[in-house]
XYZ file of C-alpha atoms in Angstrom:
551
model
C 103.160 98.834 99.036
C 106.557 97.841 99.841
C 108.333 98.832 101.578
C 106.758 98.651 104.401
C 107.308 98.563 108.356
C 105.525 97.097 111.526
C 104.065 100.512 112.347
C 103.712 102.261 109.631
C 102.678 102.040 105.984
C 104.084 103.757 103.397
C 101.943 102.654 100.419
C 102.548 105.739 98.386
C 106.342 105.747 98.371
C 108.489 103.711 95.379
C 111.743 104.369 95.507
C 113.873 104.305 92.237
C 116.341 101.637 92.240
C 119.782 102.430 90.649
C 120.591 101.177 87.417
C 117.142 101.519 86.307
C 116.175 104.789 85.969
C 115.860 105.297 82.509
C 112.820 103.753 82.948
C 109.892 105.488 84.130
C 108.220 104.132 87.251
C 105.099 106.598 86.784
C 102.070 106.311 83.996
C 102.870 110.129 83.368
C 105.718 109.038 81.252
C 103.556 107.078 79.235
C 102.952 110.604 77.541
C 106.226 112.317 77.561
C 107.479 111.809 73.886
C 111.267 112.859 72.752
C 111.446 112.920 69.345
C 114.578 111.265 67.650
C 116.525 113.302 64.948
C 117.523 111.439 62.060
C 121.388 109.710 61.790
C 123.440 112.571 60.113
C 124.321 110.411 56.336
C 127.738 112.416 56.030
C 130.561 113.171 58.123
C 130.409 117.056 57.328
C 126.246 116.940 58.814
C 127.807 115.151 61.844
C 130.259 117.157 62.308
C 127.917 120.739 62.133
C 125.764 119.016 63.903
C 128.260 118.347 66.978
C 129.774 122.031 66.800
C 126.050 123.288 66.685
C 125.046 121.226 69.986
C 128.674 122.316 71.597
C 127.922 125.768 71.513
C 124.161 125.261 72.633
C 125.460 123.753 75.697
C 128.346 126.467 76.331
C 125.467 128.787 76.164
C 122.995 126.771 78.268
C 126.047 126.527 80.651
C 126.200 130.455 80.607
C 122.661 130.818 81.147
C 122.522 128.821 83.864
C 125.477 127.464 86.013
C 124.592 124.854 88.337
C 121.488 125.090 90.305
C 121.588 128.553 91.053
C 118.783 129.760 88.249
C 116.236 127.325 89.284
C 116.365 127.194 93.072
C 112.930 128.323 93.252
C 111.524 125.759 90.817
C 113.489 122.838 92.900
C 112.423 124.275 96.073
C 108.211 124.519 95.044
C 109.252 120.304 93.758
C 110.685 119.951 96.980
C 107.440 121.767 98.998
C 105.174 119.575 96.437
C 106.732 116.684 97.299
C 106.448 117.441 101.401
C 102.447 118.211 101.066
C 102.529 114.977 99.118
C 103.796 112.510 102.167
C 101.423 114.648 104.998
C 97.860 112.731 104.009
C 99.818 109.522 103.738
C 101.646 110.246 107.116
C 98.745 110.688 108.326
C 97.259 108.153 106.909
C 99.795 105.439 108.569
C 98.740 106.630 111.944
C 95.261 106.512 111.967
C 95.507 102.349 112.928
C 97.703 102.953 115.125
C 95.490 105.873 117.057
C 91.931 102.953 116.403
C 94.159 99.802 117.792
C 94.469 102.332 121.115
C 91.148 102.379 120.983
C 90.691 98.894 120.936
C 88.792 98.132 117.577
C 88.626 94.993 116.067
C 90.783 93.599 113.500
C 87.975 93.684 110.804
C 87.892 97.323 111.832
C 91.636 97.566 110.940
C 91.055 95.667 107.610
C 88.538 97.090 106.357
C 90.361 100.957 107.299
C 93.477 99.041 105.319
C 91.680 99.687 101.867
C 92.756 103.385 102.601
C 96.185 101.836 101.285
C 95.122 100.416 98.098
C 94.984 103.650 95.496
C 98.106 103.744 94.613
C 98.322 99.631 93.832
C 95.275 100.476 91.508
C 96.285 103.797 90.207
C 96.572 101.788 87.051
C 93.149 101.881 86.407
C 92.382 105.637 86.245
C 95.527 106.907 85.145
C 95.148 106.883 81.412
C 92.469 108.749 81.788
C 94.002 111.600 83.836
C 96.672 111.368 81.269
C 94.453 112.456 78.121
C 91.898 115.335 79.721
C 93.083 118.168 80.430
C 93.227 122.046 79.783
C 96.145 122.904 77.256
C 95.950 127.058 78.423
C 95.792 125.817 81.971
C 98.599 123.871 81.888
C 98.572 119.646 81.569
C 99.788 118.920 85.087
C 98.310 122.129 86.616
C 95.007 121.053 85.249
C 95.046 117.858 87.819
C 97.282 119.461 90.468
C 95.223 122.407 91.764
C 91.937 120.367 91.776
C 93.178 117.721 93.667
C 95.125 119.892 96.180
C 92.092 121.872 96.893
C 90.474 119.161 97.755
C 93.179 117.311 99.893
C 92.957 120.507 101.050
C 89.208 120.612 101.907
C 88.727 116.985 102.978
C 91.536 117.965 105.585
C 89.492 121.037 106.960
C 86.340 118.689 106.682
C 88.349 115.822 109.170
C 88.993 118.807 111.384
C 85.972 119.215 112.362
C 84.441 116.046 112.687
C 87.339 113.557 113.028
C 86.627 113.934 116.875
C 83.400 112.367 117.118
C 84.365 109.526 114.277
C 86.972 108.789 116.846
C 85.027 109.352 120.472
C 81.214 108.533 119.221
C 79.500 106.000 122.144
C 79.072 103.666 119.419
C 83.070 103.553 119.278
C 85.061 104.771 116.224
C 83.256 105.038 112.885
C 85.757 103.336 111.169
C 83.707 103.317 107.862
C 83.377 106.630 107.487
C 86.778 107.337 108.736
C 87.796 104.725 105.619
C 85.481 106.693 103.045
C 87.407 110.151 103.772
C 91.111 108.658 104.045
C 90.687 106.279 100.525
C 89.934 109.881 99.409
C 92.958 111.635 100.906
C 95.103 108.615 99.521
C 93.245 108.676 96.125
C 93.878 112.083 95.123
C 97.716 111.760 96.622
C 98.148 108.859 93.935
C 96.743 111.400 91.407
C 98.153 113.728 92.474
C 102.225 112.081 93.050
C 102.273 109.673 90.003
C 100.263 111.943 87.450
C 101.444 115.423 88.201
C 103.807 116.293 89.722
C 106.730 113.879 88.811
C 105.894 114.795 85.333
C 105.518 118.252 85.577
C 109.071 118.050 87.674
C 110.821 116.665 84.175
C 109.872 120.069 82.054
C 109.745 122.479 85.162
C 113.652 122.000 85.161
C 116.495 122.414 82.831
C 118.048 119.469 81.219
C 120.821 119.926 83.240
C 119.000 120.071 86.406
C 116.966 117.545 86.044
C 118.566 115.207 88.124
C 117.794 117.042 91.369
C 113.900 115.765 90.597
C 114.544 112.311 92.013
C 115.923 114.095 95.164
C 113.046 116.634 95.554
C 111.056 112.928 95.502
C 112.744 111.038 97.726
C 114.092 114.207 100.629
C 110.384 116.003 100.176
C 107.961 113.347 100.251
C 110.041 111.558 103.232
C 110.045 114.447 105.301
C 106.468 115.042 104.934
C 105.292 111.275 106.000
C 107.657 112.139 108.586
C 105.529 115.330 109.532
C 102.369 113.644 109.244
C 103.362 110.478 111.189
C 106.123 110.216 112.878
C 106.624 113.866 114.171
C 102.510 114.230 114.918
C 101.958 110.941 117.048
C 104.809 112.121 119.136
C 103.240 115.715 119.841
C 100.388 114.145 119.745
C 100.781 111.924 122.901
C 100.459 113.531 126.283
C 102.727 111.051 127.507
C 105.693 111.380 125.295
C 104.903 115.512 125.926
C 104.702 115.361 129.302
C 107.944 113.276 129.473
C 110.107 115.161 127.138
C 108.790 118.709 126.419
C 106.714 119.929 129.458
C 107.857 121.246 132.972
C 104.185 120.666 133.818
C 102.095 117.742 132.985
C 98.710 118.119 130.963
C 96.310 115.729 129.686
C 96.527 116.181 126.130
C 99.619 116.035 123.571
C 100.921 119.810 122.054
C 99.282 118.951 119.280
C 95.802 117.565 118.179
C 94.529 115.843 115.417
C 92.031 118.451 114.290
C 94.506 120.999 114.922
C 96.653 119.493 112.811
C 94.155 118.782 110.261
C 93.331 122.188 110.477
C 96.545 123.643 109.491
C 97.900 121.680 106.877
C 94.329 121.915 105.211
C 94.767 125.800 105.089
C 98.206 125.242 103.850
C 97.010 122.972 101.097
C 95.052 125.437 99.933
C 96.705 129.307 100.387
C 99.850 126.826 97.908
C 97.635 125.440 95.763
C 95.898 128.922 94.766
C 99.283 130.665 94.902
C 100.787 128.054 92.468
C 97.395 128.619 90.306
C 98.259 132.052 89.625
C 102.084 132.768 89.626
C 103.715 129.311 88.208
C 103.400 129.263 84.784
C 103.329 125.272 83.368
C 104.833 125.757 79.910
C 107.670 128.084 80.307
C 109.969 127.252 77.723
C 112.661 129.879 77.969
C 116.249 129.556 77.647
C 118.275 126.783 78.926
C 114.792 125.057 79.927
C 113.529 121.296 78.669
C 111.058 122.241 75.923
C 109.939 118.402 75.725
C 107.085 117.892 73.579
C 104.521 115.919 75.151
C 102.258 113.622 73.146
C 99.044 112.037 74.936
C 98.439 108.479 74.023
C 94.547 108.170 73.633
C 92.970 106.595 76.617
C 91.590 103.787 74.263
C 94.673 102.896 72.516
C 96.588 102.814 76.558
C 94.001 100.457 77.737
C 94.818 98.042 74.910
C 98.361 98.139 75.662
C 98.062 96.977 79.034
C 95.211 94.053 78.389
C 98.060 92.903 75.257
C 101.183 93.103 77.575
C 99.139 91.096 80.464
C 97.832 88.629 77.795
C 101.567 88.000 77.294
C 102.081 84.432 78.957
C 105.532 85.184 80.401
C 103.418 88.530 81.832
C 101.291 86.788 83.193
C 102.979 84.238 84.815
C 105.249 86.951 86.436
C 102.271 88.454 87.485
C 100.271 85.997 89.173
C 103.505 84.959 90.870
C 104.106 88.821 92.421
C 100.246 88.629 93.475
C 100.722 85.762 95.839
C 104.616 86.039 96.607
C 103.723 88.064 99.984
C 100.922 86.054 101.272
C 103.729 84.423 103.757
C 104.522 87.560 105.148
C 101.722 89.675 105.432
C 100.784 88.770 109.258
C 104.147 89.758 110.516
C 103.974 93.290 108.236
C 100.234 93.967 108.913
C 99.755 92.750 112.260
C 102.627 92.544 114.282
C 102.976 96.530 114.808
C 99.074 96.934 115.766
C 99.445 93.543 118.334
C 102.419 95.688 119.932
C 100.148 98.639 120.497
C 97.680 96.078 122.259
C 100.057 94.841 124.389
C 101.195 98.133 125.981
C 103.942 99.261 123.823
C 103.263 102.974 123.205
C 102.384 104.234 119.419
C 104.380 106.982 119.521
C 107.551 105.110 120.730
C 107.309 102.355 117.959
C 106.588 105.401 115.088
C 109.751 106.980 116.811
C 111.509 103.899 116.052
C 111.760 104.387 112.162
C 113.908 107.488 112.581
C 117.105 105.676 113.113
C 115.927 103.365 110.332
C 116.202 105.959 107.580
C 120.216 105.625 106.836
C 119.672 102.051 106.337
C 116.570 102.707 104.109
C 118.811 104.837 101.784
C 121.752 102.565 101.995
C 120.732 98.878 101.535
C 118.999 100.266 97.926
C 122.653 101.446 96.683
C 124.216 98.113 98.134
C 122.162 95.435 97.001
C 121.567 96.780 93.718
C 125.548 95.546 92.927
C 124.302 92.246 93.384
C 120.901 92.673 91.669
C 122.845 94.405 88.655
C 123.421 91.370 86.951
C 121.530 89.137 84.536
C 119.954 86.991 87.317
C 118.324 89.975 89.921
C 115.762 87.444 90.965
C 118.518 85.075 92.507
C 118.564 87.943 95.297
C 114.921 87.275 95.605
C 114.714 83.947 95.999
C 117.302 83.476 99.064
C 116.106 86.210 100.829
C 112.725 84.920 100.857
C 112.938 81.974 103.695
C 115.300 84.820 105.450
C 112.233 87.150 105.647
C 109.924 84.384 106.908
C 112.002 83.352 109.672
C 111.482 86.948 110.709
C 108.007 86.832 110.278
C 108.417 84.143 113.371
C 110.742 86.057 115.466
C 108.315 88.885 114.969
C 105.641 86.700 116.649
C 108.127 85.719 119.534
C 108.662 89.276 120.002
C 104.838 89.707 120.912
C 104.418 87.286 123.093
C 107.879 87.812 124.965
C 106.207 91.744 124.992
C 103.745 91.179 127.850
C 106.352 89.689 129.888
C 109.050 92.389 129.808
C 106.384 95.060 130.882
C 107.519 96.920 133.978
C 105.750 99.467 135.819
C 107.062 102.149 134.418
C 106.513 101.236 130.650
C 109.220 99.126 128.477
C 113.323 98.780 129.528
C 115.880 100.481 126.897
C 117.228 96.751 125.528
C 113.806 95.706 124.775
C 113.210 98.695 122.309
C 116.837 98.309 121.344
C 115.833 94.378 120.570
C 112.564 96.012 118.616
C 114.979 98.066 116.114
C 117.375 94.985 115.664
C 114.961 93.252 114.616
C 113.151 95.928 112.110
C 116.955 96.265 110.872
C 117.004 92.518 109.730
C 113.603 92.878 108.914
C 114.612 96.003 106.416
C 117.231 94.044 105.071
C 114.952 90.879 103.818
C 112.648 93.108 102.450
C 114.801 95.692 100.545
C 116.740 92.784 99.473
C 113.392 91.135 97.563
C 112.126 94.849 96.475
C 115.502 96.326 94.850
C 115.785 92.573 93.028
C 112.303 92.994 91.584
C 112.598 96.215 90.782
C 115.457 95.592 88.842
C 114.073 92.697 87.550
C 111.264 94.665 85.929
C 114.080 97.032 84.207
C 115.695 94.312 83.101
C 112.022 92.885 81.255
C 110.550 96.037 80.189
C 110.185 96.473 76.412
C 112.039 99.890 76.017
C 109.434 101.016 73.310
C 106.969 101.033 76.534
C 108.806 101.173 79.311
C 106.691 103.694 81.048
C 103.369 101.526 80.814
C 105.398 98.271 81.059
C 107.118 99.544 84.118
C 104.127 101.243 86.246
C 101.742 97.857 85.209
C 104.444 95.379 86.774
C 105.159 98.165 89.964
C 101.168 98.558 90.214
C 100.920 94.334 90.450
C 103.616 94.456 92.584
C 102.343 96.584 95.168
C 98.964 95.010 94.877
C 100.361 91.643 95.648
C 101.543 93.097 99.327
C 97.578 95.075 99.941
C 95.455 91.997 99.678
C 96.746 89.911 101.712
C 97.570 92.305 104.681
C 93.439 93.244 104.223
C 92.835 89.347 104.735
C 95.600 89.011 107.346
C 93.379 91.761 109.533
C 90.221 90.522 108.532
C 91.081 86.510 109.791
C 93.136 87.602 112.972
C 89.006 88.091 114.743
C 88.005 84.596 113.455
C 90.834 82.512 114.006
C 90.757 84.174 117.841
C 89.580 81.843 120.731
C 88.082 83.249 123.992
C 86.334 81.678 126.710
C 83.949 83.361 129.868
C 86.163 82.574 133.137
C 83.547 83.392 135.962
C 80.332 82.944 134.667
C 78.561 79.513 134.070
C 77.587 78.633 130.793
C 78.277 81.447 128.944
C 81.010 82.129 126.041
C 82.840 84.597 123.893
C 82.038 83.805 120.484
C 80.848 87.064 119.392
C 81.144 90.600 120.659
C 77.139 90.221 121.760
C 78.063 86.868 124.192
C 81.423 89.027 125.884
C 78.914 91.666 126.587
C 76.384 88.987 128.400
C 79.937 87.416 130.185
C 80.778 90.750 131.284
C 76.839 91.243 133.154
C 77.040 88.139 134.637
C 79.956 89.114 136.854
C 83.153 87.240 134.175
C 85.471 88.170 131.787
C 86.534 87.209 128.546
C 90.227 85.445 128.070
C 91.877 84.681 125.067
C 92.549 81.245 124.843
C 94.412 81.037 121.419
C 95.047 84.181 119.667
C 94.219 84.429 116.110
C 97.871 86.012 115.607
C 99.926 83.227 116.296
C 98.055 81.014 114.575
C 98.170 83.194 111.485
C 102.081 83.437 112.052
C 102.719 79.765 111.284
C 100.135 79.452 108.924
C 101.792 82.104 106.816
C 105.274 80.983 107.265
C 104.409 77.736 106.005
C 102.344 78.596 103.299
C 105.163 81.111 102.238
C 107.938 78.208 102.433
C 105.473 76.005 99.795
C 105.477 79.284 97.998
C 109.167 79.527 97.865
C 109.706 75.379 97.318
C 107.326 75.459 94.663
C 106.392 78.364 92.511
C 109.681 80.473 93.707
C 111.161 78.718 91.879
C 109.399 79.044 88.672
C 109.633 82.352 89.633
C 113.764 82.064 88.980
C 113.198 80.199 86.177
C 111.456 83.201 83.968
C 114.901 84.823 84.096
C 116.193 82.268 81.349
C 113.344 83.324 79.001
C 114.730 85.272 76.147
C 113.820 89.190 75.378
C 111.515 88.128 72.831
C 109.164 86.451 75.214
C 109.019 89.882 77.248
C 108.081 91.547 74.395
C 104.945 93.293 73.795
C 103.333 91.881 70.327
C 101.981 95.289 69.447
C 105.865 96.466 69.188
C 107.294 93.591 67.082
């Protein structure tokens, strides 16, 4: 799920990379068939047939100038797009929230499957793509089921996500997991297989365009909402310090609350858009695409022949372990800040002045990645990104240290953003290369499939190993009983037995650092070894990227 940052995770976002857009990042385009007129054989055909599509477009142009006929179609994308990023925001704080709580790390991993939907959207997506009710409408068909129940499994959290959170027992992570794979399942289904297709017929052909920025401005803002913006309300302490006269105990907002009310607006939308937006509205000046469904059969043994491919395969097993020498420094390093005092709402505020940089480094190191080598981009920024990965562990233990009474000084939040910055850089760097490297790969009779199986791999290849990074920071942990003879702190059951007999645990060796250089140095074989092989599939020819069933 890149990209990604050390507080937050933002495993339902891809961003488009430029140069590449022609090729669709989403299964849903799998369906969306243009048919091809034939070459005109005379010069008189060619020429009617110019005149003919000059004076459709003069009175396309009359019909509608600019934006100004569709502003209510690109502002219910744009709305779409914002309900889209709340469960996700939302999603990204939850850690955050159990680490204050003081779970364990296998809590955190196993709560980290929430994040894996949309690296195996893959899997159901053909399926989505075939069923469906023609008189309903194909995208509405998915859409206003899956909103209703966003919807409903938001009202649901409302009232009980209290005592999953407070129960004596602690949080009840699994069933906390169970509800939020579900919120983050049916925002895959409902992002990658509605409403980014739907967006390409909802406008004109001229207007189209403004669909990418309904994406990327909507769905932003609303993982701001759900994240950012609610763990700051959210905190008495950042309320208390910046928006109250008098102090109170709890935030201005509350997680039920806010459950609450953007479950009731997921669902007043949803039935409003079920019975006044008409799907197939083909009138003048709009994109009456014909859209052909691929049978579910026939898409399943596309992808099992283009993974069969051994160049495909390669590639792929190469993107699945690329990350493994990074994923303690994105997975754990934000949650081992919250431990050591640094508040969650200050470190979520902290990717605010991050978004410029998010929207520039894209447009800047795609001139580099442009070329007929993108993965060259990949390679050297690689041991750049793991050197990070062991500043990022300095940066915890120099944490403790800087503490003062009064919470953290300005520089060392100012030293915090620095580094994210460089962090950003490494990682965009290695994302917009691969990204364009994919483009560059893609058979162009099935781009759409080609394109969303090497995405799906590639987000899967940065899940599993932040899962196992969680799971092995518990185990690779050492803590010993100062204060009490002969007893220990091997398990959870043994601290509680330290604790009776008048000691207390202390961490000896923590799992975290240990899984820092571990990482680094299994990254820099990585990069010595198979990166490059990695640089070497570049050389192949266009033939070896090419699907068998096409030739």
């Amino acid at each position: 799920m890149e990209p990604s940052d050390l507080t937050t995770r933002r495993n339902g976002r891809q961003r488009r990379v430029p140069g590449a857009s022609t090729l669709s990042e989403h299964i849903g385009s799998m369906d969306r068939g243009e048919t091809s007129s034939p070459e005109p054989e005379t010069e008189e055909e060619a020429d009617s047939l110019i005149r003919s599509s000059d004076r459709e477009n003069r009175r396309r142009h009359r019909v509608r100038p600019g934006i100004r006929g569709e502003l209510g179609n690109i502002a219910l994308l744009l709305f779409l797009y914002v309900l889209q990023g709340i469960p996700l925001g939302l999603a990204g704080s939850i850690p955050l929230i159990l680490q204050s709580k003081s779970v364990s790390y296998k809590d955190q991993a196993f709560f980290s499957f929430v994040f894996w939907p949309f690296s195996l959207k893959l899997f159901w997506a053909p399926l989505v793509d075939a069923l469906y009710f023609s008189r309903f409408g194909r995208r509405k068909s998915w859409l206003v089921p899956t909103q209703y129940l966003l919807g409903l499994f938001m009202l649901y959290l409302s009232a009980t996500v209290t005592s999953l959170l407070q129960s004596e027992e602690g949080p009840k992570v699994g069933t906390l997991t169970a509800v939020f794979f579900m919120l983050a399942f049916l925002a895959a289904t409902q992002k990658i297989l509605t409403v980014d297709g739907w967006a390409l017929t909802m406008l004109s052909r001229e207007n189209v365009g403004y669909a990418s920025t309904c994406n990327s401005v909507g769905q932003t803002a609303g993982y701001f909402l759900g994240n950012v913006l609610f763990l700051a309300l959210e905190s008495a302490e950042f309320c208390n310090k910046y928006l109250r006269i008098v102090p109170k105990d709890t935030g201005i907002v509350t997680l039920p609350d806010f459950l609450f009310f953007w479950g009731v607006i997921f669902l007043v939308s949803t039935t409003l858009v079920a019975i006044l937006k008409r799907e197939n509205d083909h009138s003048r000046g709009r994109r009456n695409v014909p859209e052909e469904t691929q049978g579910v059969t026939e898409t399943y043994r596309l992808l099992f022949s283009i993974v069969k491919m051994p160049t495909v395969f390669t590639f792929c097993s190469l993107l699945l372990t690329a990350k493994i020498g990074f994923s303690a420094a994105d997975a754990v390093t934000g949650l081992k800040l919250v431990e050591a005092g640094v508040p969650k709402e200050q470190l979520a505020l902290l990717a605010v002045p991050m978004v410029p940089l998010q929207i520039l480094l894209p447009v800047i190191i795609s001139r580099y990645t442009a070329g007929p080598r993108p993965l060259d981009v990949f390679y050297k920024a690689f041991p750049f990104r793991l050197l990070i990965g062991l500043e990022y562990a300095l940066l915890v233990w120099w944490t403790p240290h800087v503490k003062q009474e009064g919470g953290f000084p300005l520089y060392y939040y100012a030293i915090i953003l620095l580094s994210y910055a460089l962090h950003q850089v490494a990682l965009y760097s290695m994302y917009v290369a691969c990204m364009a490297f994919h483009a560059k790969v893609s058979d162009p009779l099935i781009g759409g499939t080609y394109m969303t199986l090497l995405n799906t791999v590639t987000n899967l290849g940065g899940n599993w190993p932040s899962t196992v990074a969680l799971w092995m920071v518990d185990p690779l942990t050492s803590k010993e009983c100062q204060g009490a003879v002969g007893q220990s702190c091997s398990s959870s059951l043994e601290a509680e037995l330290c604790v009776k007999e008048g000691g207390v645990c202390v961490t000896t060796m923590d799992g975290y650092y240990v899984e820092s250089v571990v990482c680094v140095v299994i990254g820099l074989l990585w990069w010595l070894w198979l990166g490059k092989r990695m640089r070497r599939l570049q050389e192949q020819s266009s033939s070896a990227w090419r699907c068998r069933v096409n030739q």
